[in-house]
């Protein structure tokens, strides 16, 4: 079975949804599937340096091959004419395409080419069919749906959702679809002896509350910051770590940093910027509580990464793996309001033994249910049901 993975970018700067392909591809390859990933060299908006990668040629990587194409024209939209030309010429070499992202020009055009070439394809919307996300640029998206995306959904062999809740609430624009619910995977944490707390001046005798995600309005930081301020006023002692960035909206990121600098939190906060690799793994393991009070999150890969690191999570019920967190007692789940967040964090901060218990539950659940090996086997069954191979 030869599977083509199509994703606008796999740069770390775009976060977990894009990076998912780099977890899935080697797991599929290890299970005997021939995998080719096509993507662009996009590494941020206009002005950012593209990825330093070979272009227009297969690169062998972890048992699969990846081909990068120059992002041009329209770098801002991760578009590549070269990628589409290659797909038009090579579509017949594959049994199925797995396309990651909707409302992305290169993904939308790729789906159209797949239909023209009779190559069955699966669409993974990455949360873009969530009603809350559709309200952004609403009129433009209505036009985009009418002209392009409704036909892409109608022509898809299946739509890949990463949680039951995502599938339940997602808009289909009147199109009947075959839905696959298969979660994202995570890798076991990198073990490190790095003293990551000292690196950012974090005291070791205080509980660490970690936010590690894109600094974006949907992540609920305007709920979290006043909640943390209220906890300080109530006498709770902790250290807050804000890890992340937002190259596509630096103004919002700066607003959040300024808000913290002008609040009682400033002497209790470390702002690390974007972290990855050993530093990221070390922070996840050093944290006592991981917090993500998002307004909507189609899966919440950052939550799964915290869980596999053994860190209990405090999340909103709009993070769509909240049911798994509740059922496995891997953390605390509340609503998207400040007072709910305050109460959950009080519970977590007041009971170190319970934090440890829930952290162990989190690790065990994530290793069993979010391992890439398990996800790959589910995906292969889905591929076989579509291709009849």
Coordinates of C-alpha atoms in Angstrom, one line a residue:
X1 CA 0.0 0.0 0.0
X2 CA 1.4 3.4 -1.0
X3 CA 0.1 6.4 0.9
X4 CA 0.7 10.0 0.1
X5 CA 0.6 12.5 3.0
X6 CA 0.0 16.1 1.9
X7 CA 0.5 18.9 4.4
X8 CA 1.1 22.7 3.8
X9 CA 4.0 22.8 6.2
X10 CA 5.8 20.7 8.8
X11 CA 7.7 23.5 10.4
X12 CA 7.9 23.5 14.2
X13 CA 6.7 27.1 14.1
X14 CA 3.1 26.0 13.1
X15 CA 2.8 23.7 16.2
X16 CA 1.3 20.2 16.7
X17 CA -1.3 20.0 13.9
X18 CA 1.4 20.2 11.2
X19 CA 4.0 18.2 13.2
X20 CA 1.5 15.3 13.5
X21 CA 2.6 14.0 10.1
X22 CA 6.1 13.5 11.3
X23 CA 4.8 11.2 14.0
X24 CA 2.4 9.3 11.8
X25 CA 4.7 8.7 8.8
X26 CA 7.4 6.7 10.5
X27 CA 4.9 4.7 12.5
X28 CA 3.1 3.8 9.3
X29 CA 6.4 2.9 7.6
X30 CA 7.4 0.7 10.5
X31 CA 4.1 -1.2 10.0
X32 CA 5.0 -1.9 6.4
X33 CA 3.2 1.0 4.6
X34 CA 5.1 2.9 1.9
X35 CA 4.8 6.6 2.7
X36 CA 5.6 9.7 0.8
X37 CA 5.1 13.2 2.4
X38 CA 4.8 16.3 0.2
X39 CA 5.0 19.7 1.8
X40 CA 6.4 23.2 1.4
X41 CA 9.5 24.9 2.8
X42 CA 7.2 27.4 4.6
X43 CA 8.6 28.5 8.0
X44 CA 6.4 31.4 8.9
X45 CA 4.8 34.4 7.2
X46 CA 6.4 36.7 4.7
X47 CA 9.9 37.8 5.9
X48 CA 10.7 34.5 7.7
X49 CA 13.6 32.4 6.4
X50 CA 12.3 29.3 4.6
X51 CA 13.3 25.9 5.9
X52 CA 16.8 24.9 4.9
X53 CA 15.9 21.7 3.1
X54 CA 16.6 20.2 -0.4
X55 CA 13.8 21.0 -2.8
X56 CA 12.0 18.9 -5.4
X57 CA 13.7 15.7 -4.5
X58 CA 12.9 12.8 -2.2
X59 CA 14.7 12.8 1.2
X60 CA 14.8 9.5 3.0
X61 CA 13.7 9.9 6.7
X62 CA 12.8 7.3 9.3
X63 CA 11.7 4.7 6.8
X64 CA 9.6 7.1 4.6
X65 CA 10.4 9.8 2.1
X66 CA 9.6 13.5 2.2
X67 CA 9.7 16.0 -0.7
X68 CA 9.8 19.7 0.0
X69 CA 8.7 22.3 -2.6
X70 CA 9.3 26.0 -2.7
X71 CA 6.5 28.0 -1.2
X72 CA 5.7 30.3 -4.1
X73 CA 3.8 32.3 -4.9
X74 CA 1.8 33.5 -1.9
X75 CA 4.3 32.4 0.8
X76 CA 1.9 33.8 3.5
X77 CA -0.6 31.1 2.5
X78 CA 1.9 28.2 2.3
X79 CA 1.1 27.8 -1.4
X80 CA 3.3 25.9 -3.9
X81 CA 2.7 25.6 -7.6
X82 CA 5.6 23.1 -7.8
X83 CA 3.9 20.8 -5.3
X84 CA 0.7 20.8 -7.3
X85 CA 2.5 20.2 -10.6
X86 CA 4.3 17.2 -9.0
X87 CA 1.0 15.9 -7.6
X88 CA -0.7 16.2 -11.0
X89 CA 2.1 14.1 -12.5
X90 CA 2.5 11.5 -9.8
X91 CA -1.0 11.0 -8.3
X92 CA -1.4 7.7 -10.2
X93 CA 1.6 6.3 -8.2
X94 CA -0.4 6.1 -5.0
X95 CA -3.3 4.2 -3.5
X96 CA -4.6 7.0 -1.3
X97 CA -3.8 10.5 -0.2
X98 CA -4.2 11.8 3.3
X99 CA -4.6 15.6 3.1
X100 CA -4.0 17.7 6.2
X101 CA -5.8 21.1 6.5
X102 CA -8.9 22.7 5.0
X103 CA -9.1 26.3 4.0
X104 CA -5.5 26.1 3.0
X105 CA -5.0 26.8 -0.8
X106 CA -2.4 24.1 -1.4
X107 CA -4.5 21.5 0.4
X108 CA -7.7 22.6 -1.4
X109 CA -6.1 22.5 -4.8
X110 CA -4.5 19.1 -4.0
X111 CA -7.9 17.6 -3.2
X112 CA -9.2 18.9 -6.6
X113 CA -6.3 17.2 -8.4
X114 CA -6.9 14.0 -6.5
X115 CA -10.5 13.9 -7.7
X116 CA -9.4 14.6 -11.3
X117 CA -6.9 11.8 -11.1
X118 CA -9.3 9.4 -9.4
X119 CA -7.0 9.1 -6.3
X120 CA -9.1 8.6 -3.2
X121 CA -8.3 11.0 -0.4
X122 CA -9.0 11.6 3.3
X123 CA -9.3 15.1 4.6
X124 CA -8.2 16.1 8.1
X125 CA -9.7 19.5 8.9
X126 CA -7.5 20.4 11.9
X127 CA -10.4 22.0 13.7
X128 CA -11.3 24.3 10.9
X129 CA -14.9 22.9 10.7
X130 CA -15.5 23.9 14.3
X131 CA -18.3 26.6 14.4
X132 CA -16.1 28.8 16.5
X133 CA -13.3 28.7 14.0
X134 CA -15.7 29.3 11.1
X135 CA -16.7 32.6 12.6
X136 CA -13.3 33.9 11.9
X137 CA -13.3 35.7 8.5
X138 CA -16.9 34.4 8.2
X139 CA -17.8 35.9 4.9
X140 CA -14.6 34.9 3.2
X141 CA -15.0 31.3 4.4
X142 CA -18.6 31.2 3.1
X143 CA -17.3 32.1 -0.3
X144 CA -14.4 29.6 0.0
X145 CA -16.9 26.8 0.9
X146 CA -19.2 27.6 -2.0
X147 CA -16.4 27.7 -4.5
X148 CA -14.0 25.0 -3.3
X149 CA -14.4 23.3 0.1
X150 CA -17.9 21.9 -0.2
X151 CA -16.9 20.0 -3.3
X152 CA -13.7 18.8 -1.6
X153 CA -15.7 17.4 1.4
X154 CA -18.3 15.8 -0.9
X155 CA -15.5 14.1 -2.9
X156 CA -13.5 12.8 0.1
X157 CA -13.4 9.1 0.8
X158 CA -13.5 10.1 4.5
X159 CA -13.0 12.9 6.9
X160 CA -10.5 12.3 9.7
X161 CA -11.5 13.8 13.0
X162 CA -9.2 13.5 16.0
X163 CA -11.9 13.3 18.7
X164 CA -15.5 12.3 19.0
X165 CA -16.4 15.8 20.1
X166 CA -14.7 17.3 17.1
X167 CA -16.7 15.1 14.8
X168 CA -19.9 15.8 16.7
X169 CA -19.8 19.6 16.4
X170 CA -18.0 20.0 13.0
X171 CA -19.9 21.6 10.1
X172 CA -20.3 19.7 6.9
X173 CA -22.2 22.4 4.8
X174 CA -25.0 20.0 3.9
X175 CA -22.6 17.3 2.6
X176 CA -22.8 13.7 3.9
X177 CA -19.4 12.4 4.9
X178 CA -17.8 9.2 6.1
X179 CA -16.2 10.1 9.4
X180 CA -13.1 8.5 10.9
X181 CA -12.3 9.3 14.5
X182 CA -8.7 8.5 15.2
X183 CA -6.7 10.5 17.8
X184 CA -3.3 12.0 17.3
X185 CA -0.2 10.3 18.8
X186 CA 2.6 11.4 21.0
X187 CA 6.1 10.2 21.5
X188 CA 7.3 9.1 25.0
X189 CA 9.2 12.0 26.6
X190 CA 12.9 12.5 26.1
X191 CA 14.6 11.7 29.4
X192 CA 17.0 14.5 30.3
X193 CA 19.1 15.6 33.3
X194 CA 18.9 19.2 32.2
X195 CA 18.2 21.6 35.1
X196 CA 15.5 23.3 33.1
X197 CA 14.1 25.2 36.1
X198 CA 17.4 26.9 36.9
X199 CA 17.8 27.8 33.2
X200 CA 14.8 30.1 33.5
X201 CA 15.3 31.2 37.1
X202 CA 12.5 29.1 38.5
X203 CA 12.6 28.2 42.2
X204 CA 12.5 24.5 42.9
X205 CA 10.5 24.8 46.1
X206 CA 7.3 26.1 44.4
X207 CA 4.7 24.3 42.3
X208 CA 5.2 25.1 38.6
X209 CA 2.1 25.8 36.5
X210 CA 2.9 25.5 32.8
X211 CA 1.1 26.9 29.8
X212 CA 2.8 25.5 26.6
X213 CA 0.9 26.3 23.4
X214 CA 0.5 28.9 20.7
X215 CA -0.1 32.3 22.3
X216 CA -3.5 32.8 20.6
X217 CA -6.8 34.3 21.7
X218 CA -8.5 30.9 21.5
X219 CA -6.2 29.5 24.1
X220 CA -8.0 31.2 27.0
X221 CA -5.1 33.3 28.4
X222 CA -7.5 36.1 29.3
X223 CA -9.1 33.6 31.6
X224 CA -5.9 32.2 32.9
X225 CA -4.0 35.4 33.8
X226 CA -6.7 36.8 36.1
X227 CA -7.2 33.3 37.6
X228 CA -3.5 33.2 38.5
X229 CA -3.7 36.8 39.9
X230 CA -6.6 35.7 42.1
X231 CA -4.7 32.7 43.4
X232 CA -1.8 35.0 44.4
X233 CA -4.1 37.3 46.2
X234 CA -5.6 34.2 48.1
X235 CA -2.1 33.3 49.3
X236 CA -1.2 30.4 46.9
X237 CA 2.5 30.3 46.1
X238 CA 3.5 29.0 42.6
X239 CA 5.6 29.8 39.6
X240 CA 3.9 30.3 36.2
X241 CA 5.7 29.4 33.0
X242 CA 4.4 30.8 29.7
X243 CA 6.0 28.8 26.9
X244 CA 5.0 29.6 23.3
X245 CA 4.9 32.2 20.6
X246 CA 2.7 33.4 17.7
X247 CA 4.6 34.5 14.7
X248 CA 1.3 35.0 12.8
X249 CA 0.0 37.4 15.4
X250 CA 2.9 39.0 17.3
X251 CA 0.7 41.9 18.4
X252 CA -1.4 39.5 20.6
X253 CA 1.7 37.9 22.0
X254 CA 3.1 41.2 23.0
X255 CA -0.2 42.2 24.5
X256 CA -0.1 39.1 26.8
X257 CA 3.5 39.8 27.8
X258 CA 2.7 43.4 28.6
X259 CA -0.4 42.3 30.7
X260 CA 1.8 40.0 32.7
X261 CA 4.5 42.6 33.1
X262 CA 2.0 45.0 34.6
X263 CA 0.4 42.6 37.0
X264 CA 1.2 40.9 40.3
X265 CA 2.2 37.9 38.3
X266 CA 5.4 39.5 36.9
X267 CA 7.7 38.3 39.8
X268 CA 6.1 34.8 39.7
X269 CA 6.4 34.2 35.9
X270 CA 9.0 33.0 33.4
X271 CA 8.4 33.6 29.7
X272 CA 10.5 31.2 27.7
X273 CA 9.3 31.8 24.1
X274 CA 9.1 28.9 21.7
X275 CA 10.7 25.7 23.1
X276 CA 11.3 22.4 21.5
X277 CA 13.4 19.2 21.8
X278 CA 15.1 18.5 25.2
X279 CA 14.1 21.9 26.7
X280 CA 10.4 21.2 25.8
X281 CA 10.5 17.7 27.2
X282 CA 12.3 18.9 30.4
X283 CA 9.7 21.6 31.0
X284 CA 6.8 19.2 30.6
X285 CA 8.4 16.8 33.1
X286 CA 9.4 19.5 35.6
X287 CA 5.9 21.1 35.7
X288 CA 3.5 20.2 38.5
X289 CA 0.4 21.3 36.5
X290 CA -0.2 21.8 32.8
X291 CA -3.0 24.3 32.0
X292 CA -4.9 24.9 28.8
X293 CA -8.3 26.6 29.2
X294 CA -9.0 26.9 25.4
X295 CA -12.3 28.1 24.0
X296 CA -12.0 25.3 21.4
X297 CA -9.4 22.7 20.6
X298 CA -10.2 19.9 18.1
X299 CA -7.8 17.5 20.0
X300 CA -5.2 19.2 22.2
X301 CA -1.9 17.7 21.2
X302 CA -0.2 19.8 23.9
X303 CA -2.4 18.2 26.5
X304 CA -1.5 14.7 25.3
X305 CA 2.2 15.6 25.4
X306 CA 1.9 16.8 29.0
X307 CA 0.0 13.6 29.9
X308 CA 2.7 11.3 28.5
X309 CA 5.3 13.3 30.5
X310 CA 3.3 12.4 33.6
X311 CA 2.0 15.9 34.3
X312 CA -1.6 16.3 35.4
X313 CA -3.6 18.7 33.3
X314 CA -6.1 21.4 34.1
X315 CA -8.2 22.1 30.9
X316 CA -11.5 23.4 29.8
X317 CA -14.3 21.2 28.5
X318 CA -13.8 22.8 25.1
X319 CA -10.5 20.8 24.7
X320 CA -12.0 17.9 22.9
X321 CA -10.1 15.1 24.7
X322 CA -11.6 16.4 28.0
X323 CA -13.7 13.2 28.3
X324 CA -10.6 11.0 28.2
X325 CA -9.0 13.2 30.8
X326 CA -12.0 12.9 33.1
X327 CA -12.5 9.2 32.5
X328 CA -8.9 8.4 33.3
X329 CA -8.6 10.8 36.2
X330 CA -5.6 12.4 34.5
X331 CA -6.4 16.0 35.7
X332 CA -9.2 18.4 36.2
X333 CA -11.7 19.7 33.7
X334 CA -13.8 22.9 34.0
X335 CA -15.7 25.5 32.0
X336 CA -14.3 28.5 30.1
X337 CA -14.6 31.0 32.9
X338 CA -12.1 32.4 35.3
X339 CA -13.8 31.3 38.5
X340 CA -14.0 27.6 37.3
X341 CA -10.3 27.8 36.5
X342 CA -9.5 29.3 40.0
X343 CA -11.3 26.5 41.7
X344 CA -9.6 23.8 39.7
X345 CA -6.2 25.2 40.3
X346 CA -6.8 25.6 44.0
X347 CA -7.7 21.9 44.1
X348 CA -4.5 21.0 42.2
X349 CA -2.2 23.3 44.2
X350 CA -3.6 22.2 47.5
X351 CA -3.0 18.4 47.1
X352 CA 0.5 17.3 45.9
X353 CA -0.4 13.6 46.4
X354 CA -3.4 13.9 44.2
X355 CA -1.3 15.7 41.6
X356 CA 1.1 12.8 41.6
X357 CA -1.7 10.2 41.3
X358 CA -3.4 12.0 38.4
X359 CA 0.0 12.5 36.7
X360 CA 0.7 8.8 36.9
X361 CA -2.8 8.1 35.5
X362 CA -2.1 10.6 32.7
X363 CA 1.2 8.9 31.7
X364 CA -0.3 5.4 31.7
X365 CA -3.4 6.5 29.7
X366 CA -1.3 8.4 27.1
X367 CA 1.2 5.6 26.6
X368 CA -1.6 3.1 26.0
X369 CA -4.0 5.2 23.9
X370 CA -1.9 7.9 22.2
X371 CA 1.2 5.9 21.2
X372 CA 2.0 6.3 17.5
X373 CA 2.1 2.5 17.1
X374 CA -1.5 2.2 18.2
X375 CA -2.6 5.2 16.1
X376 CA -0.8 3.8 13.0
X377 CA -2.6 0.4 13.3
X378 CA -6.0 2.2 13.4
X379 CA -5.0 4.4 10.4
X380 CA -4.0 1.4 8.4
X381 CA -7.3 -0.3 8.9
X382 CA -9.0 2.9 7.7
X383 CA -6.8 3.0 4.7
X384 CA -7.5 -0.6 3.9
X385 CA -11.3 -0.1 4.2
X386 CA -11.1 2.7 1.6
X387 CA -8.6 1.2 -0.9
X388 CA -9.9 -2.5 -0.4
X389 CA -6.2 -3.6 -0.3

